[in-house]
PDB file of C-alpha atoms and ligand atoms in Angstrom:
ATOM      1  CA  MET A   1       0.000   0.000   0.000  1.00  0.00           C
ATOM      2  CA  ARG A   2       1.335   3.452  -0.793  1.00  0.00           C
ATOM      3  CA  SER A   3       0.889   6.556   1.344  1.00  0.00           C
ATOM      4  CA  VAL A   4       0.423  10.033  -0.107  1.00  0.00           C
ATOM      5  CA  GLY A   5      -0.173  13.567   1.027  1.00  0.00           C
ATOM      6  CA  ASP A   6       2.187  13.898   3.988  1.00  0.00           C
ATOM      7  CA  CYS A   7       3.155  17.544   3.412  1.00  0.00           C
ATOM      8  CA  SER A   8       3.750  18.304   7.090  1.00  0.00           C
ATOM      9  CA  VAL A   9       2.771  20.352   8.297  1.00  0.00           C
ATOM     10  CA  GLY A  10      -7.811  40.276  21.320  1.00  0.00           C
ATOM     11  CA  ASN A  11     -10.064  41.210  23.454  1.00  0.00           C
ATOM     12  CA  GLN A  12     -10.465  40.385  27.160  1.00  0.00           C
ATOM     13  CA  PRO A  13     -12.740  37.515  28.147  1.00  0.00           C
ATOM     14  CA  HIS A  14     -16.016  38.846  29.494  1.00  0.00           C
ATOM     15  CA  ARG A  15     -16.628  35.691  31.492  1.00  0.00           C
ATOM     16  CA  LYS A  16     -14.385  32.962  32.861  1.00  0.00           C
ATOM     17  CA  THR A  17     -15.803  29.671  34.052  1.00  0.00           C
ATOM     18  CA  GLN A  18     -14.424  26.264  34.913  1.00  0.00           C
ATOM     19  CA  GLY A  19     -15.633  22.721  34.527  1.00  0.00           C
ATOM     20  CA  GLN A  20     -14.372  19.228  35.209  1.00  0.00           C
ATOM     21  CA  PHE A  21     -15.155  16.543  32.622  1.00  0.00           C
ATOM     22  CA  GLY A  22     -13.623  13.280  33.838  1.00  0.00           C
ATOM     23  CA  PRO A  23      -9.863  13.579  33.641  1.00  0.00           C
ATOM     24  CA  LEU A  24      -9.897  16.897  31.743  1.00  0.00           C
ATOM     25  CA  SER A  25     -10.475  20.129  33.572  1.00  0.00           C
ATOM     26  CA  PHE A  26     -11.661  22.984  31.377  1.00  0.00           C
ATOM     27  CA  SER A  27     -11.308  26.703  31.955  1.00  0.00           C
ATOM     28  CA  PHE A  28     -13.470  28.803  29.655  1.00  0.00           C
ATOM     29  CA  ASN A  29     -12.737  32.251  28.225  1.00  0.00           C
ATOM     30  CA  TRP A  30     -16.009  33.655  26.884  1.00  0.00           C
ATOM     31  CA  LEU A  31     -15.549  36.430  24.347  1.00  0.00           C
ATOM     32  CA  ASP A  32     -18.003  38.487  22.345  1.00  0.00           C
ATOM     33  CA  GLU A  33     -15.994  38.927  19.163  1.00  0.00           C
ATOM     34  CA  VAL A  34     -12.596  37.695  18.010  1.00  0.00           C
ATOM     35  CA  SER A  35     -10.836  37.318  14.693  1.00  0.00           C
ATOM     36  CA  SER A  36     -10.643  33.579  15.319  1.00  0.00           C
ATOM     37  CA  THR A  37     -10.838  31.631  18.574  1.00  0.00           C
ATOM     38  CA  SER A  38      -7.864  29.641  17.267  1.00  0.00           C
ATOM     39  CA  ASP A  39      -5.751  32.848  17.102  1.00  0.00           C
ATOM     40  CA  VAL A  40      -6.541  33.642  20.725  1.00  0.00           C
ATOM     41  CA  ALA A  41      -6.017  30.033  21.816  1.00  0.00           C
ATOM     42  CA  ARG A  42      -2.668  29.951  20.044  1.00  0.00           C
ATOM     43  CA  GLU A  43      -1.484  33.057  21.916  1.00  0.00           C
ATOM     44  CA  LEU A  44      -2.632  31.532  25.190  1.00  0.00           C
ATOM     45  CA  GLY A  45      -1.160  28.122  24.350  1.00  0.00           C
ATOM     46  CA  GLU A  46       2.196  29.567  23.324  1.00  0.00           C
ATOM     47  CA  SER A  47       2.383  31.553  26.532  1.00  0.00           C
ATOM     48  CA  GLY A  48       1.870  28.448  28.641  1.00  0.00           C
ATOM     49  CA  ALA A  49      -1.918  28.136  29.100  1.00  0.00           C
ATOM     50  CA  ALA A  50      -2.899  24.858  30.708  1.00  0.00           C
ATOM     51  CA  GLU A  51      -4.411  21.907  28.888  1.00  0.00           C
ATOM     52  CA  GLY A  52      -8.178  22.385  28.854  1.00  0.00           C
ATOM     53  CA  THR A  53      -8.106  26.153  28.269  1.00  0.00           C
ATOM     54  CA  VAL A  54     -11.092  26.896  26.031  1.00  0.00           C
ATOM     55  CA  VAL A  55     -11.713  30.073  24.034  1.00  0.00           C
ATOM     56  CA  VAL A  56     -15.379  30.536  23.033  1.00  0.00           C
ATOM     57  CA  ALA A  57     -16.703  33.470  21.014  1.00  0.00           C
ATOM     58  CA  LYS A  58     -20.166  34.664  20.081  1.00  0.00           C
ATOM     59  CA  ARG A  59     -18.877  35.625  16.644  1.00  0.00           C
ATOM     60  CA  GLN A  60     -15.651  35.602  14.656  1.00  0.00           C
ATOM     61  CA  THR A  61     -14.603  38.222  12.148  1.00  0.00           C
ATOM     62  CA  ALA A  62     -12.031  35.981  10.446  1.00  0.00           C
ATOM     63  CA  GLY A  63     -13.141  32.435  11.253  1.00  0.00           C
ATOM     64  CA  ARG A  64     -11.151  29.988   9.204  1.00  0.00           C
ATOM     65  CA  GLY A  65     -11.429  26.410   8.062  1.00  0.00           C
ATOM     66  CA  ARG A  66      -9.060  23.861   6.624  1.00  0.00           C
ATOM     67  CA  ARG A  67      -7.111  24.610   3.485  1.00  0.00           C
ATOM     68  CA  GLU A  68      -7.421  28.366   3.927  1.00  0.00           C
ATOM     69  CA  LYS A  69     -11.182  28.372   3.567  1.00  0.00           C
ATOM     70  CA  ARG A  70     -13.279  30.899   5.469  1.00  0.00           C
ATOM     71  CA  TRP A  71     -15.687  29.837   8.197  1.00  0.00           C
ATOM     72  CA  PHE A  72     -18.877  31.897   8.348  1.00  0.00           C
ATOM     73  CA  SER A  73     -19.204  32.879  12.010  1.00  0.00           C
ATOM     74  CA  PRO A  74     -22.193  35.137  12.741  1.00  0.00           C
ATOM     75  CA  GLU A  75     -23.783  35.303  16.172  1.00  0.00           C
ATOM     76  CA  GLY A  76     -25.917  32.232  16.868  1.00  0.00           C
ATOM     77  CA  GLY A  77     -23.275  29.612  16.118  1.00  0.00           C
ATOM     78  CA  LEU A  78     -20.856  27.747  18.364  1.00  0.00           C
ATOM     79  CA  TYR A  79     -17.199  28.663  17.802  1.00  0.00           C
ATOM     80  CA  PHE A  80     -14.497  27.516  20.159  1.00  0.00           C
ATOM     81  CA  THR A  81     -10.929  26.278  20.395  1.00  0.00           C
ATOM     82  CA  VAL A  82      -9.481  23.980  23.050  1.00  0.00           C
ATOM     83  CA  VAL A  83      -5.825  24.016  24.076  1.00  0.00           C
ATOM     84  CA  LEU A  84      -4.482  20.477  24.529  1.00  0.00           C
ATOM     85  CA  ARG A  85      -1.069  19.142  25.477  1.00  0.00           C
ATOM     86  CA  PRO A  86      -1.539  15.504  24.509  1.00  0.00           C
ATOM     87  CA  GLN A  87       2.106  14.363  24.219  1.00  0.00           C
ATOM     88  CA  VAL A  88       0.945  11.609  21.854  1.00  0.00           C
ATOM     89  CA  PRO A  89       3.169  10.602  18.917  1.00  0.00           C
ATOM     90  CA  ALA A  90       2.978  13.057  16.011  1.00  0.00           C
ATOM     91  CA  SER A  91       1.518  10.252  13.894  1.00  0.00           C
ATOM     92  CA  HIS A  92      -1.644  10.540  16.055  1.00  0.00           C
ATOM     93  CA  SER A  93      -2.303  14.183  15.132  1.00  0.00           C
ATOM     94  CA  ARG A  94      -4.916  13.230  12.567  1.00  0.00           C
ATOM     95  CA  LEU A  95      -6.783  11.196  15.188  1.00  0.00           C
ATOM     96  CA  LEU A  96      -7.172  14.279  17.380  1.00  0.00           C
ATOM     97  CA  SER A  97      -9.225  16.023  14.727  1.00  0.00           C
ATOM     98  CA  ILE A  98     -11.154  12.849  13.950  1.00  0.00           C
ATOM     99  CA  MET A  99     -12.077  12.557  17.636  1.00  0.00           C
ATOM    100  CA  ALA A 100     -13.248  16.151  17.701  1.00  0.00           C
ATOM    101  CA  ALA A 101     -15.464  15.440  14.687  1.00  0.00           C
ATOM    102  CA  LEU A 102     -16.809  12.334  16.430  1.00  0.00           C
ATOM    103  CA  ALA A 103     -17.660  14.420  19.499  1.00  0.00           C
ATOM    104  CA  VAL A 104     -19.543  16.914  17.317  1.00  0.00           C
ATOM    105  CA  ALA A 105     -21.381  14.105  15.527  1.00  0.00           C
ATOM    106  CA  ASP A 106     -22.383  12.524  18.859  1.00  0.00           C
ATOM    107  CA  THR A 107     -23.674  15.904  20.074  1.00  0.00           C
ATOM    108  CA  VAL A 108     -25.518  16.787  16.875  1.00  0.00           C
ATOM    109  CA  GLU A 109     -27.292  13.435  16.988  1.00  0.00           C
ATOM    110  CA  LEU A 110     -28.313  13.901  20.609  1.00  0.00           C
ATOM    111  CA  ALA A 111     -29.558  17.420  19.944  1.00  0.00           C
ATOM    112  CA  THR A 112     -31.504  16.697  16.770  1.00  0.00           C
ATOM    113  CA  LEU A 113     -32.064  12.924  16.648  1.00  0.00           C
ATOM    114  CA  ALA A 114     -30.897  13.151  13.032  1.00  0.00           C
ATOM    115  CA  SER A 115     -28.064  10.849  12.051  1.00  0.00           C
ATOM    116  CA  ALA A 116     -24.708  12.585  11.661  1.00  0.00           C
ATOM    117  CA  GLN A 117     -21.982  11.408   9.315  1.00  0.00           C
ATOM    118  CA  LEU A 118     -18.333  12.278   8.919  1.00  0.00           C
ATOM    119  CA  LYS A 119     -16.657  13.289   5.720  1.00  0.00           C
ATOM    120  CA  TRP A 120     -12.961  12.591   6.092  1.00  0.00           C
ATOM    121  CA  PRO A 121     -11.118  14.014   7.758  1.00  0.00           C
ATOM    122  CA  ASN A 122     -13.365  16.026  10.008  1.00  0.00           C
ATOM    123  CA  ASP A 123     -16.453  17.542   8.427  1.00  0.00           C
ATOM    124  CA  ILE A 124     -19.765  16.770  10.099  1.00  0.00           C
ATOM    125  CA  TYR A 125     -22.720  16.196   7.808  1.00  0.00           C
ATOM    126  CA  VAL A 126     -26.457  15.801   8.365  1.00  0.00           C
ATOM    127  CA  SER A 127     -28.862  15.057   5.507  1.00  0.00           C
ATOM    128  CA  GLY A 128     -25.991  15.394   3.027  1.00  0.00           C
ATOM    129  CA  LYS A 129     -25.095  18.924   4.172  1.00  0.00           C
ATOM    130  CA  LYS A 130     -22.298  20.271   6.334  1.00  0.00           C
ATOM    131  CA  VAL A 131     -23.278  21.329   9.852  1.00  0.00           C
ATOM    132  CA  GLY A 132     -19.859  21.598  11.474  1.00  0.00           C
ATOM    133  CA  GLY A 133     -16.121  21.436  10.988  1.00  0.00           C
ATOM    134  CA  VAL A 134     -12.881  21.023  12.884  1.00  0.00           C
ATOM    135  CA  LEU A 135      -9.623  22.879  12.418  1.00  0.00           C
ATOM    136  CA  ILE A 136      -6.613  21.452  14.183  1.00  0.00           C
ATOM    137  CA  GLU A 137      -3.234  23.108  14.550  1.00  0.00           C
ATOM    138  CA  THR A 138      -0.409  21.200  16.234  1.00  0.00           C
ATOM    139  CA  HIS A 139       3.096  21.873  17.457  1.00  0.00           C
ATOM    140  CA  VAL A 140       5.357  18.858  17.521  1.00  0.00           C
ATOM    141  CA  ARG A 141       8.509  18.535  19.645  1.00  0.00           C
ATOM    142  CA  ASP A 142      10.727  15.461  19.772  1.00  0.00           C
ATOM    143  CA  GLY A 143       8.169  13.515  17.735  1.00  0.00           C
ATOM    144  CA  ARG A 144       5.302  14.232  20.152  1.00  0.00           C
ATOM    145  CA  VAL A 145       2.386  16.676  19.982  1.00  0.00           C
ATOM    146  CA  ASN A 146       3.170  19.098  22.786  1.00  0.00           C
ATOM    147  CA  LEU A 147       0.469  21.630  21.843  1.00  0.00           C
ATOM    148  CA  ALA A 148      -2.733  21.090  19.867  1.00  0.00           C
ATOM    149  CA  LEU A 149      -5.354  23.733  19.163  1.00  0.00           C
ATOM    150  CA  VAL A 150      -8.632  22.024  18.376  1.00  0.00           C
ATOM    151  CA  GLY A 151     -11.017  24.536  16.790  1.00  0.00           C
ATOM    152  CA  ILE A 152     -14.647  23.540  16.362  1.00  0.00           C
ATOM    153  CA  GLY A 153     -17.447  25.358  14.566  1.00  0.00           C
ATOM    154  CA  ILE A 154     -21.101  24.285  14.552  1.00  0.00           C
ATOM    155  CA  ASN A 155     -23.879  25.984  12.600  1.00  0.00           C
ATOM    156  CA  VAL A 156     -26.578  26.348  15.241  1.00  0.00           C
ATOM    157  CA  SER A 157     -29.170  29.059  14.421  1.00  0.00           C
ATOM    158  CA  ARG A 158     -29.659  29.842  10.756  1.00  0.00           C
ATOM    159  CA  PRO A 159     -28.938  33.588  10.461  1.00  0.00           C
ATOM    160  CA  ASP A 160     -31.730  35.902   9.308  1.00  0.00           C
ATOM    161  CA  ASP A 161     -29.512  37.418   6.642  1.00  0.00           C
ATOM    162  CA  GLU A 162     -28.458  35.323   3.701  1.00  0.00           C
ATOM    163  CA  ALA A 163     -25.093  33.587   4.121  1.00  0.00           C
ATOM    164  CA  PRO A 164     -22.257  34.928   1.942  1.00  0.00           C
ATOM    165  CA  LEU A 165     -21.580  33.217  -1.368  1.00  0.00           C
ATOM    166  CA  TYR A 166     -18.483  31.369  -0.097  1.00  0.00           C
ATOM    167  CA  VAL A 167     -20.710  29.297   2.199  1.00  0.00           C
ATOM    168  CA  GLY A 168     -22.343  27.784  -0.868  1.00  0.00           C
ATOM    169  CA  THR A 169     -25.523  25.728  -0.818  1.00  0.00           C
ATOM    170  CA  ASN A 170     -24.120  22.803   1.069  1.00  0.00           C
ATOM    171  CA  ALA A 171     -24.530  24.137   4.624  1.00  0.00           C
ATOM    172  CA  ILE A 172     -27.194  23.251   7.158  1.00  0.00           C
ATOM    173  CA  TRP A 173     -27.979  24.673  10.611  1.00  0.00           C
ATOM    174  CA  LEU A 174     -29.250  22.748  13.638  1.00  0.00           C
ATOM    175  CA  SER A 175     -32.259  25.073  13.662  1.00  0.00           C
ATOM    176  CA  ASP A 176     -33.239  23.587  10.278  1.00  0.00           C
ATOM    177  CA  LEU A 177     -33.577  20.209  12.009  1.00  0.00           C
ATOM    178  CA  VAL A 178     -35.348  21.024  15.275  1.00  0.00           C
ATOM    179  CA  GLN A 179     -38.041  23.485  16.260  1.00  0.00           C
ATOM    180  CA  LYS A 180     -35.893  25.363  18.757  1.00  0.00           C
ATOM    181  CA  ALA A 181     -32.152  25.791  18.276  1.00  0.00           C
ATOM    182  CA  PRO A 182     -30.198  24.110  21.096  1.00  0.00           C
ATOM    183  CA  ASP A 183     -28.602  26.244  23.799  1.00  0.00           C
ATOM    184  CA  ILE A 184     -24.971  27.121  22.923  1.00  0.00           C
ATOM    185  CA  THR A 185     -23.613  26.450  26.429  1.00  0.00           C
ATOM    186  CA  GLU A 186     -25.304  23.058  26.602  1.00  0.00           C
ATOM    187  CA  LEU A 187     -23.978  22.143  23.165  1.00  0.00           C
ATOM    188  CA  LEU A 188     -20.476  23.153  24.201  1.00  0.00           C
ATOM    189  CA  ALA A 189     -20.683  21.021  27.348  1.00  0.00           C
ATOM    190  CA  ALA A 190     -21.949  18.038  25.343  1.00  0.00           C
ATOM    191  CA  VAL A 191     -19.159  18.289  22.750  1.00  0.00           C
ATOM    192  CA  LEU A 192     -16.499  18.561  25.452  1.00  0.00           C
ATOM    193  CA  GLY A 193     -18.013  15.673  27.424  1.00  0.00           C
ATOM    194  CA  SER A 194     -17.914  13.396  24.399  1.00  0.00           C
ATOM    195  CA  PHE A 195     -14.491  14.653  23.342  1.00  0.00           C
ATOM    196  CA  THR A 196     -13.103  13.801  26.789  1.00  0.00           C
ATOM    197  CA  THR A 197     -14.193  10.182  26.368  1.00  0.00           C
ATOM    198  CA  TRP A 198     -12.426   9.932  23.016  1.00  0.00           C
ATOM    199  CA  TYR A 199      -9.373  11.728  24.389  1.00  0.00           C
ATOM    200  CA  GLN A 200      -9.023   9.133  27.156  1.00  0.00           C
ATOM    201  CA  ARG A 201      -9.040   6.421  24.510  1.00  0.00           C
ATOM    202  CA  LEU A 202      -6.325   8.187  22.547  1.00  0.00           C
ATOM    203  CA  GLN A 203      -4.236   8.578  25.700  1.00  0.00           C
ATOM    204  CA  SER A 204      -4.508   4.837  26.289  1.00  0.00           C
ATOM    205  CA  SER A 205      -3.561   4.238  22.614  1.00  0.00           C
ATOM    206  CA  ASP A 206      -6.960   2.756  21.810  1.00  0.00           C
ATOM    207  CA  CYS A 207      -6.762   4.019  18.224  1.00  0.00           C
ATOM    208  CA  ALA A 208      -8.853   1.097  16.970  1.00  0.00           C
ATOM    209  CA  SER A 209     -12.013   2.285  18.713  1.00  0.00           C
ATOM    210  CA  ILE A 210     -11.595   5.798  17.230  1.00  0.00           C
ATOM    211  CA  MET A 211     -11.079   4.285  13.778  1.00  0.00           C
ATOM    212  CA  ASP A 212     -14.121   2.016  14.153  1.00  0.00           C
ATOM    213  CA  ALA A 213     -16.344   4.866  15.345  1.00  0.00           C
ATOM    214  CA  HIS A 214     -15.306   7.043  12.417  1.00  0.00           C
ATOM    215  CA  ASN A 215     -15.865   4.217   9.972  1.00  0.00           C
ATOM    216  CA  ARG A 216     -19.377   3.628  11.310  1.00  0.00           C
ATOM    217  CA  ARG A 217     -20.190   7.253  10.498  1.00  0.00           C
ATOM    218  CA  ASN A 218     -18.077   7.470   7.347  1.00  0.00           C
ATOM    219  CA  LEU A 219     -19.938   9.307   4.581  1.00  0.00           C
ATOM    220  CA  LEU A 220     -17.397   8.119   2.024  1.00  0.00           C
ATOM    221  CA  MET A 221     -17.458   4.391   2.844  1.00  0.00           C
ATOM    222  CA  GLY A 222     -17.900   2.421  -0.364  1.00  0.00           C
ATOM    223  CA  ARG A 223     -18.403   5.600  -2.412  1.00  0.00           C
ATOM    224  CA  GLU A 224     -16.542   6.501  -5.585  1.00  0.00           C
ATOM    225  CA  LEU A 225     -14.467   9.567  -4.784  1.00  0.00           C
ATOM    226  CA  GLU A 226     -11.789  11.902  -6.007  1.00  0.00           C
ATOM    227  CA  ALA A 227      -9.253  13.304  -3.574  1.00  0.00           C
ATOM    228  CA  ARG A 228      -6.629  15.970  -4.110  1.00  0.00           C
ATOM    229  CA  THR A 229      -3.328  15.522  -2.320  1.00  0.00           C
ATOM    230  CA  CYS A 230      -0.001  17.296  -2.623  1.00  0.00           C
ATOM    231  CA  ASP A 231       1.158  14.263  -4.635  1.00  0.00           C
ATOM    232  CA  GLY A 232      -1.699  14.484  -7.138  1.00  0.00           C
ATOM    233  CA  VAL A 233      -5.280  13.288  -7.529  1.00  0.00           C
ATOM    234  CA  VAL A 234      -6.384   9.910  -6.170  1.00  0.00           C
ATOM    235  CA  VAL A 235      -9.501   8.306  -7.657  1.00  0.00           C
ATOM    236  CA  GLY A 236     -11.215   5.210  -6.306  1.00  0.00           C
ATOM    237  CA  ARG A 237     -13.570   3.771  -3.724  1.00  0.00           C
ATOM    238  CA  GLY A 238     -13.555   4.921  -0.096  1.00  0.00           C
ATOM    239  CA  MET A 239     -12.536   2.075   2.229  1.00  0.00           C
ATOM    240  CA  GLY A 240     -12.678   3.908   5.549  1.00  0.00           C
ATOM    241  CA  ILE A 241      -9.734   5.142   7.597  1.00  0.00           C
ATOM    242  CA  ASP A 242      -6.777   3.290   9.099  1.00  0.00           C
ATOM    243  CA  SER A 243      -5.740   3.409  12.741  1.00  0.00           C
ATOM    244  CA  GLN A 244      -3.723   6.599  12.154  1.00  0.00           C
ATOM    245  CA  GLY A 245      -6.677   8.365  10.556  1.00  0.00           C
ATOM    246  CA  ALA A 246      -5.491   8.154   6.926  1.00  0.00           C
ATOM    247  CA  LEU A 247      -8.224   7.742   4.302  1.00  0.00           C
ATOM    248  CA  LEU A 248      -8.000   4.451   2.394  1.00  0.00           C
ATOM    249  CA  VAL A 249      -8.933   4.540  -1.276  1.00  0.00           C
ATOM    250  CA  GLU A 250      -9.021   1.448  -3.491  1.00  0.00           C
ATOM    251  CA  ASP A 251      -8.510   1.931  -7.213  1.00  0.00           C
ATOM    252  CA  LYS A 252     -10.132  -0.169  -9.947  1.00  0.00           C
ATOM    253  CA  ASP A 253      -7.200  -2.616  -9.896  1.00  0.00           C
ATOM    254  CA  GLY A 254      -7.589  -3.232  -6.164  1.00  0.00           C
ATOM    255  CA  ALA A 255      -4.521  -1.204  -5.098  1.00  0.00           C
ATOM    256  CA  VAL A 256      -5.108   0.754  -1.890  1.00  0.00           C
ATOM    257  CA  THR A 257      -3.703   4.226  -1.248  1.00  0.00           C
ATOM    258  CA  ALA A 258      -3.589   5.720   2.260  1.00  0.00           C
ATOM    259  CA  ILE A 259      -4.143   9.481   2.078  1.00  0.00           C
ATOM    260  CA  ILE A 260      -2.545  11.181   5.050  1.00  0.00           C
ATOM    261  CA  GLU A 261      -3.387  14.762   4.094  1.00  0.00           C
ATOM    262  CA  GLY A 262      -5.723  15.906   1.364  1.00  0.00           C
ATOM    263  CA  GLU A 263      -9.193  16.976   0.405  1.00  0.00           C
ATOM    264  CA  VAL A 264     -11.997  14.862  -1.011  1.00  0.00           C
ATOM    265  CA  CYS A 265     -13.402  17.115  -3.690  1.00  0.00           C
ATOM    266  CA  SER A 266     -16.187  14.892  -5.062  1.00  0.00           C
ATOM    267  CA  TRP A 267     -17.961  11.655  -4.260  1.00  0.00           C
ATOM    268  CA  SER A 268     -20.994   9.745  -5.507  1.00  0.00           C
TER     269      SER A 268
HETATM  270  C1  BTN B 301     -13.515  23.378   8.323  1.00  0.00           C
HETATM  271  O1  BTN B 301     -14.638  22.957   8.117  1.00  0.00           O
HETATM  272  O2  BTN B 301     -12.697  23.512   7.401  1.00  0.00           O
HETATM  273  C2  BTN B 301     -13.111  23.704   9.724  1.00  0.00           C
HETATM  274  C3  BTN B 301     -13.936  24.809  10.334  1.00  0.00           C
HETATM  275  C4  BTN B 301     -13.484  25.136  11.741  1.00  0.00           C
HETATM  276  C5  BTN B 301     -14.153  26.368  12.274  1.00  0.00           C
HETATM  277  C6  BTN B 301     -13.799  26.616  13.721  1.00  0.00           C
HETATM  278  S1  BTN B 301     -14.799  27.848  14.461  1.00  0.00           S
HETATM  279  C7  BTN B 301     -13.754  27.871  15.844  1.00  0.00           C
HETATM  280  C8  BTN B 301     -12.343  27.800  15.328  1.00  0.00           C
HETATM  281  N1  BTN B 301     -11.899  29.124  14.943  1.00  0.00           N
HETATM  282  C9  BTN B 301     -11.677  29.222  13.646  1.00  0.00           C
HETATM  283  O3  BTN B 301     -11.294  30.243  13.048  1.00  0.00           O
HETATM  284  N2  BTN B 301     -11.935  28.058  13.039  1.00  0.00           N
HETATM  285  C10 BTN B 301     -12.373  27.055  13.995  1.00  0.00           C
END
């Protein structure tokens, strides 16, 4: 099997709260407006903030997604970034973002009773449309992840004004699925609660259960797809992810490629 795509890689809080979720203790910085919660979390993380520091904002003026995409962040959504110091091998970085996506999927399902799927690596879909995404930024030292910024965005209340063109037609909001949009604080607590469970599994190197959970929700499983990587385009059938979180794609001759980093641009 070949592997492709390994191209390695404000304002003052108006409210501070704390919370213990199993082994992780969270301290929350609630902000009204930031450029990006990941920018603020990075500053905090680089100046020594503890694992479990969370930056939450009501709105972002420069919310960003993977691959330099913008993330529409008006008031009414959930936007936050968690500072982690996992010390897991660098090869587990991808699993961190997959776990965050799993935690969002678990929460979305609980909140709406609609089934949530994952589009590799970490987009959360309901009814074929994207409801949330994860942006992970990691710092690696001596082969281990010594700082990870896990940024999560969930579309909660559909804004009154039309979304900008870059959002496209493929977005959905939780308020499209339930009569009353869920409470932001409760959603945040639910995502962090679920994430903590997955994080414990990663810490005990139980990568298989993370892989299995992703594969059960995998939107691309068995689908014909086209993925762009820094080594070129890969075309074939989605076979799930491996225990490191790489996407497995089987071509028409039965050869399997493991995509470590890339973007699935179409599937059917
Ligand atoms: C994606 O779908 O490409 C990832 C979107 C991630 C958006 C979240 S919102 C909180 C955090 N701050 C950001 O600027 N981005 C992430």
